[in-house]
């Protein structure tokens, strides 16, 4: 009696297209939510912002906003943790671009959906004004991960990159924290009674 033939394993993604690991984001967010519920909200905020700004896709505010709405008194402190993680993650992305662009940076950009043609356009924008490119990419308009890798690969001074990242991302998350500190209770009124329970 012959052994059954194993079923073929489907390919993870069509040839030539980057794998989009969205399935990894939800379990990660669930884990961070459990951390926050057990009293590790600062660790959850810094870990998510570090991962999101370096390698993991997803909204950068996915942990900060719900935690701050759940407890507005902690909103500013949580925003500072988020700033720290975001800057550290950006520096990790910069390091990938500066030290391992061919082996890690290029596949990572491909995974983020950056085609060679798009990379050539980004290089032109970066050459025209690297500071503005990094500043705009630090807002929720472009991929901050791609901008960090590109900044490292194209040789932007690390101190200049860190300063712009801290200024723009720090300003963004601190303003968010202030708004949630003083308006978080208003948002809570619109949540279901068992939300966050």
PDB file of C-alpha atoms in Angstrom:
ATOM      1  CA  UNK A   1       0.000   0.000   0.000  1.00  0.00           C
ATOM      2  CA  UNK A   2       1.562   3.282  -1.108  1.00  0.00           C
ATOM      3  CA  UNK A   3       1.850   6.217   1.230  1.00  0.00           C
ATOM      4  CA  UNK A   4      -0.504   9.138   0.577  1.00  0.00           C
ATOM      5  CA  UNK A   5       1.010  11.949  -1.408  1.00  0.00           C
ATOM      6  CA  UNK A   6       1.224  15.143   0.644  1.00  0.00           C
ATOM      7  CA  UNK A   7      -0.844  18.023  -0.620  1.00  0.00           C
ATOM      8  CA  UNK A   8       1.161  20.689  -2.420  1.00  0.00           C
ATOM      9  CA  UNK A   9       2.011  23.716  -0.352  1.00  0.00           C
ATOM     10  CA  UNK A  10       0.657  26.894  -1.963  1.00  0.00           C
ATOM     11  CA  UNK A  11       3.189  29.625  -2.561  1.00  0.00           C
ATOM     12  CA  UNK A  12       3.131  32.425  -0.004  1.00  0.00           C
ATOM     13  CA  UNK A  13       2.766  35.112  -2.645  1.00  0.00           C
ATOM     14  CA  UNK A  14       2.700  35.359  -6.443  1.00  0.00           C
ATOM     15  CA  UNK A  15       6.140  35.580  -8.095  1.00  0.00           C
ATOM     16  CA  UNK A  16       7.490  39.092  -8.261  1.00  0.00           C
ATOM     17  CA  UNK A  17       5.172  40.484  -5.582  1.00  0.00           C
ATOM     18  CA  UNK A  18       6.340  41.157  -2.036  1.00  0.00           C
ATOM     19  CA  UNK A  19       4.760  39.133   0.731  1.00  0.00           C
ATOM     20  CA  UNK A  20       2.470  41.382   2.795  1.00  0.00           C
ATOM     21  CA  UNK A  21       2.532  39.870   6.302  1.00  0.00           C
ATOM     22  CA  UNK A  22      -0.601  41.584   7.564  1.00  0.00           C
ATOM     23  CA  UNK A  23      -1.454  38.353   9.399  1.00  0.00           C
ATOM     24  CA  UNK A  24       1.431  39.063  11.775  1.00  0.00           C
ATOM     25  CA  UNK A  25       0.144  42.470  12.873  1.00  0.00           C
ATOM     26  CA  UNK A  26      -3.110  41.463  14.611  1.00  0.00           C
ATOM     27  CA  UNK A  27      -1.503  38.839  16.920  1.00  0.00           C
ATOM     28  CA  UNK A  28       1.262  41.316  17.761  1.00  0.00           C
ATOM     29  CA  UNK A  29      -1.255  44.021  18.662  1.00  0.00           C
ATOM     30  CA  UNK A  30      -3.194  41.495  20.766  1.00  0.00           C
ATOM     31  CA  UNK A  31      -0.006  40.630  22.658  1.00  0.00           C
ATOM     32  CA  UNK A  32       0.770  44.284  23.294  1.00  0.00           C
ATOM     33  CA  UNK A  33      -2.803  44.855  24.490  1.00  0.00           C
ATOM     34  CA  UNK A  34      -2.361  42.052  27.036  1.00  0.00           C
ATOM     35  CA  UNK A  35       0.894  43.683  28.204  1.00  0.00           C
ATOM     36  CA  UNK A  36      -0.912  46.989  28.659  1.00  0.00           C
ATOM     37  CA  UNK A  37      -3.750  45.354  30.591  1.00  0.00           C
ATOM     38  CA  UNK A  38      -1.232  43.734  32.940  1.00  0.00           C
ATOM     39  CA  UNK A  39       0.364  47.096  33.775  1.00  0.00           C
ATOM     40  CA  UNK A  40       3.024  47.271  31.060  1.00  0.00           C
ATOM     41  CA  UNK A  41       1.452  50.021  28.974  1.00  0.00           C
ATOM     42  CA  UNK A  42       4.715  51.947  28.574  1.00  0.00           C
ATOM     43  CA  UNK A  43       6.499  48.824  27.367  1.00  0.00           C
ATOM     44  CA  UNK A  44       3.653  48.120  24.948  1.00  0.00           C
ATOM     45  CA  UNK A  45       3.788  51.671  23.542  1.00  0.00           C
ATOM     46  CA  UNK A  46       7.560  51.749  23.053  1.00  0.00           C
ATOM     47  CA  UNK A  47       7.724  48.217  21.622  1.00  0.00           C
ATOM     48  CA  UNK A  48       4.996  48.809  19.063  1.00  0.00           C
ATOM     49  CA  UNK A  49       6.368  52.178  17.942  1.00  0.00           C
ATOM     50  CA  UNK A  50       9.897  50.730  17.640  1.00  0.00           C
ATOM     51  CA  UNK A  51       8.725  47.781  15.553  1.00  0.00           C
ATOM     52  CA  UNK A  52       6.326  49.839  13.462  1.00  0.00           C
ATOM     53  CA  UNK A  53       8.867  52.508  12.612  1.00  0.00           C
ATOM     54  CA  UNK A  54      11.531  49.960  11.644  1.00  0.00           C
ATOM     55  CA  UNK A  55      10.087  46.774  10.141  1.00  0.00           C
ATOM     56  CA  UNK A  56       6.425  46.018  10.978  1.00  0.00           C
ATOM     57  CA  UNK A  57       3.572  47.415   8.845  1.00  0.00           C
ATOM     58  CA  UNK A  58       0.634  49.058  10.533  1.00  0.00           C
ATOM     59  CA  UNK A  59      -0.560  52.382  11.946  1.00  0.00           C
ATOM     60  CA  UNK A  60       1.943  53.992  14.288  1.00  0.00           C
ATOM     61  CA  UNK A  61      -0.819  55.055  16.687  1.00  0.00           C
ATOM     62  CA  UNK A  62      -2.432  51.633  17.035  1.00  0.00           C
ATOM     63  CA  UNK A  63      -1.273  51.224  20.637  1.00  0.00           C
ATOM     64  CA  UNK A  64      -0.947  54.833  21.831  1.00  0.00           C
ATOM     65  CA  UNK A  65      -4.499  55.978  21.035  1.00  0.00           C
ATOM     66  CA  UNK A  66      -6.461  53.124  22.654  1.00  0.00           C
ATOM     67  CA  UNK A  67      -4.249  53.155  25.756  1.00  0.00           C
ATOM     68  CA  UNK A  68      -4.542  56.924  26.115  1.00  0.00           C
ATOM     69  CA  UNK A  69      -8.308  56.871  25.608  1.00  0.00           C
ATOM     70  CA  UNK A  70      -8.595  54.123  28.239  1.00  0.00           C
ATOM     71  CA  UNK A  71      -6.632  56.233  30.746  1.00  0.00           C
ATOM     72  CA  UNK A  72      -6.239  59.876  29.618  1.00  0.00           C
ATOM     73  CA  UNK A  73      -4.104  60.734  32.666  1.00  0.00           C
ATOM     74  CA  UNK A  74      -1.316  58.583  31.217  1.00  0.00           C
ATOM     75  CA  UNK A  75      -1.607  59.966  27.677  1.00  0.00           C
ATOM     76  CA  UNK A  76       1.400  62.311  27.793  1.00  0.00           C
ATOM     77  CA  UNK A  77       3.662  59.708  29.397  1.00  0.00           C
ATOM     78  CA  UNK A  78       2.562  57.141  26.808  1.00  0.00           C
ATOM     79  CA  UNK A  79       3.247  59.610  24.016  1.00  0.00           C
ATOM     80  CA  UNK A  80       6.820  60.049  25.308  1.00  0.00           C
ATOM     81  CA  UNK A  81       7.314  56.265  25.270  1.00  0.00           C
ATOM     82  CA  UNK A  82       5.962  56.263  21.724  1.00  0.00           C
ATOM     83  CA  UNK A  83       8.400  59.002  20.676  1.00  0.00           C
ATOM     84  CA  UNK A  84      11.324  57.044  22.143  1.00  0.00           C
ATOM     85  CA  UNK A  85      10.343  53.839  20.355  1.00  0.00           C
ATOM     86  CA  UNK A  86       9.684  55.624  17.092  1.00  0.00           C
ATOM     87  CA  UNK A  87      13.102  57.326  17.045  1.00  0.00           C
ATOM     88  CA  UNK A  88      14.906  54.110  18.015  1.00  0.00           C
ATOM     89  CA  UNK A  89      13.032  52.237  15.287  1.00  0.00           C
ATOM     90  CA  UNK A  90      13.914  54.911  12.735  1.00  0.00           C
ATOM     91  CA  UNK A  91      17.590  54.619  13.715  1.00  0.00           C
ATOM     92  CA  UNK A  92      17.356  50.837  13.275  1.00  0.00           C
ATOM     93  CA  UNK A  93      15.959  51.388   9.777  1.00  0.00           C
ATOM     94  CA  UNK A  94      18.733  53.908   9.081  1.00  0.00           C
ATOM     95  CA  UNK A  95      21.290  51.315  10.204  1.00  0.00           C
ATOM     96  CA  UNK A  96      19.823  48.745   7.816  1.00  0.00           C
ATOM     97  CA  UNK A  97      20.168  51.219   4.959  1.00  0.00           C
ATOM     98  CA  UNK A  98      23.695  52.274   5.906  1.00  0.00           C
ATOM     99  CA  UNK A  99      25.154  48.861   6.742  1.00  0.00           C
ATOM    100  CA  UNK A 100      23.113  46.232   4.907  1.00  0.00           C
ATOM    101  CA  UNK A 101      21.275  47.876   2.030  1.00  0.00           C
ATOM    102  CA  UNK A 102      21.851  45.205  -0.669  1.00  0.00           C
ATOM    103  CA  UNK A 103      21.176  42.215   1.581  1.00  0.00           C
ATOM    104  CA  UNK A 104      18.402  43.539   3.868  1.00  0.00           C
ATOM    105  CA  UNK A 105      17.432  47.076   2.818  1.00  0.00           C
ATOM    106  CA  UNK A 106      16.490  46.324  -0.795  1.00  0.00           C
ATOM    107  CA  UNK A 107      14.392  43.224   0.039  1.00  0.00           C
ATOM    108  CA  UNK A 108      12.735  45.220   2.820  1.00  0.00           C
ATOM    109  CA  UNK A 109      11.823  48.056   0.441  1.00  0.00           C
ATOM    110  CA  UNK A 110      10.478  45.496  -2.038  1.00  0.00           C
ATOM    111  CA  UNK A 111       8.427  43.949   0.789  1.00  0.00           C
ATOM    112  CA  UNK A 112       7.052  47.439   1.562  1.00  0.00           C
ATOM    113  CA  UNK A 113       5.977  47.785  -2.074  1.00  0.00           C
ATOM    114  CA  UNK A 114       8.808  50.053  -3.289  1.00  0.00           C
ATOM    115  CA  UNK A 115       9.616  49.110  -6.888  1.00  0.00           C
ATOM    116  CA  UNK A 116      13.012  49.862  -8.505  1.00  0.00           C
ATOM    117  CA  UNK A 117      11.319  52.636 -10.504  1.00  0.00           C
ATOM    118  CA  UNK A 118       9.840  54.135  -7.343  1.00  0.00           C
ATOM    119  CA  UNK A 119      13.222  53.879  -5.623  1.00  0.00           C
ATOM    120  CA  UNK A 120      14.778  55.877  -8.477  1.00  0.00           C
ATOM    121  CA  UNK A 121      12.114  58.577  -7.976  1.00  0.00           C
ATOM    122  CA  UNK A 122      12.770  58.578  -4.216  1.00  0.00           C
ATOM    123  CA  UNK A 123      16.505  58.941  -4.868  1.00  0.00           C
ATOM    124  CA  UNK A 124      15.772  62.013  -6.990  1.00  0.00           C
ATOM    125  CA  UNK A 125      13.576  63.544  -4.286  1.00  0.00           C
ATOM    126  CA  UNK A 126      16.163  62.707  -1.659  1.00  0.00           C
ATOM    127  CA  UNK A 127      18.974  64.284  -3.684  1.00  0.00           C
ATOM    128  CA  UNK A 128      16.897  67.441  -4.175  1.00  0.00           C
ATOM    129  CA  UNK A 129      16.189  67.948  -0.472  1.00  0.00           C
ATOM    130  CA  UNK A 130      16.955  65.122   1.944  1.00  0.00           C
ATOM    131  CA  UNK A 131      15.832  67.070   5.024  1.00  0.00           C
ATOM    132  CA  UNK A 132      12.339  67.764   3.706  1.00  0.00           C
ATOM    133  CA  UNK A 133      12.002  64.206   2.451  1.00  0.00           C
ATOM    134  CA  UNK A 134      12.766  62.755   5.901  1.00  0.00           C
ATOM    135  CA  UNK A 135      10.557  65.342   7.635  1.00  0.00           C
ATOM    136  CA  UNK A 136       7.523  64.667   5.418  1.00  0.00           C
ATOM    137  CA  UNK A 137       8.031  60.891   5.630  1.00  0.00           C
ATOM    138  CA  UNK A 138       7.995  61.159   9.425  1.00  0.00           C
ATOM    139  CA  UNK A 139       4.378  62.307   9.203  1.00  0.00           C
ATOM    140  CA  UNK A 140       1.629  59.766   8.425  1.00  0.00           C
ATOM    141  CA  UNK A 141       1.861  60.550   4.702  1.00  0.00           C
ATOM    142  CA  UNK A 142       4.654  58.322   3.411  1.00  0.00           C
ATOM    143  CA  UNK A 143       6.414  55.206   4.658  1.00  0.00           C
ATOM    144  CA  UNK A 144       8.710  56.271   7.478  1.00  0.00           C
ATOM    145  CA  UNK A 145      10.373  52.828   7.319  1.00  0.00           C
ATOM    146  CA  UNK A 146      11.311  53.314   3.666  1.00  0.00           C
ATOM    147  CA  UNK A 147      12.539  56.846   4.383  1.00  0.00           C
ATOM    148  CA  UNK A 148      14.786  55.615   7.206  1.00  0.00           C
ATOM    149  CA  UNK A 149      16.336  52.880   5.051  1.00  0.00           C
ATOM    150  CA  UNK A 150      16.830  55.311   2.162  1.00  0.00           C
ATOM    151  CA  UNK A 151      18.399  57.941   4.439  1.00  0.00           C
ATOM    152  CA  UNK A 152      20.963  55.401   5.619  1.00  0.00           C
ATOM    153  CA  UNK A 153      21.617  54.042   2.135  1.00  0.00           C
ATOM    154  CA  UNK A 154      22.039  57.469   0.532  1.00  0.00           C
ATOM    155  CA  UNK A 155      24.400  58.734   3.218  1.00  0.00           C
ATOM    156  CA  UNK A 156      22.428  61.330   5.136  1.00  0.00           C
ATOM    157  CA  UNK A 157      24.403  62.221   8.303  1.00  0.00           C
ATOM    158  CA  UNK A 158      22.994  60.164  11.172  1.00  0.00           C
ATOM    159  CA  UNK A 159      22.898  63.116  13.594  1.00  0.00           C
ATOM    160  CA  UNK A 160      20.869  65.175  11.108  1.00  0.00           C
ATOM    161  CA  UNK A 161      18.516  62.255  10.467  1.00  0.00           C
ATOM    162  CA  UNK A 162      18.015  61.656  14.206  1.00  0.00           C
ATOM    163  CA  UNK A 163      17.378  65.346  14.899  1.00  0.00           C
ATOM    164  CA  UNK A 164      14.740  65.699  12.164  1.00  0.00           C
ATOM    165  CA  UNK A 165      13.085  62.440  13.184  1.00  0.00           C
ATOM    166  CA  UNK A 166      12.960  63.469  16.840  1.00  0.00           C
ATOM    167  CA  UNK A 167      11.612  66.923  16.014  1.00  0.00           C
ATOM    168  CA  UNK A 168       8.849  65.782  13.638  1.00  0.00           C
ATOM    169  CA  UNK A 169       7.803  62.529  15.279  1.00  0.00           C
ATOM    170  CA  UNK A 170       8.252  63.944  18.763  1.00  0.00           C
ATOM    171  CA  UNK A 171       6.069  66.918  17.926  1.00  0.00           C
ATOM    172  CA  UNK A 172       3.433  64.708  16.340  1.00  0.00           C
ATOM    173  CA  UNK A 173       3.123  62.198  19.189  1.00  0.00           C
ATOM    174  CA  UNK A 174       3.345  64.779  21.970  1.00  0.00           C
ATOM    175  CA  UNK A 175       0.564  66.836  20.381  1.00  0.00           C
ATOM    176  CA  UNK A 176      -1.441  63.618  20.091  1.00  0.00           C
ATOM    177  CA  UNK A 177      -0.746  62.858  23.756  1.00  0.00           C
ATOM    178  CA  UNK A 178      -1.859  66.341  24.827  1.00  0.00           C
ATOM    179  CA  UNK A 179      -5.075  66.089  22.827  1.00  0.00           C
ATOM    180  CA  UNK A 180      -5.829  62.662  24.283  1.00  0.00           C
ATOM    181  CA  UNK A 181      -4.959  63.856  27.786  1.00  0.00           C
ATOM    182  CA  UNK A 182      -7.596  66.580  27.670  1.00  0.00           C
ATOM    183  CA  UNK A 183     -10.121  65.049  25.238  1.00  0.00           C
ATOM    184  CA  UNK A 184      -9.729  61.327  25.898  1.00  0.00           C
ATOM    185  CA  UNK A 185     -12.682  61.303  28.295  1.00  0.00           C
ATOM    186  CA  UNK A 186     -14.877  62.712  25.514  1.00  0.00           C
ATOM    187  CA  UNK A 187     -13.891  59.829  23.234  1.00  0.00           C
ATOM    188  CA  UNK A 188     -14.613  57.323  25.987  1.00  0.00           C
ATOM    189  CA  UNK A 189     -18.237  58.459  26.078  1.00  0.00           C
ATOM    190  CA  UNK A 190     -18.700  57.154  22.554  1.00  0.00           C
ATOM    191  CA  UNK A 191     -17.268  53.700  23.308  1.00  0.00           C
ATOM    192  CA  UNK A 192     -19.441  50.696  24.189  1.00  0.00           C
ATOM    193  CA  UNK A 193     -19.780  50.178  27.970  1.00  0.00           C
ATOM    194  CA  UNK A 194     -17.612  47.038  27.902  1.00  0.00           C
ATOM    195  CA  UNK A 195     -14.860  48.494  25.671  1.00  0.00           C
ATOM    196  CA  UNK A 196     -11.451  47.907  27.161  1.00  0.00           C
ATOM    197  CA  UNK A 197     -12.894  45.657  29.856  1.00  0.00           C
TER     198      UNK A 197
END
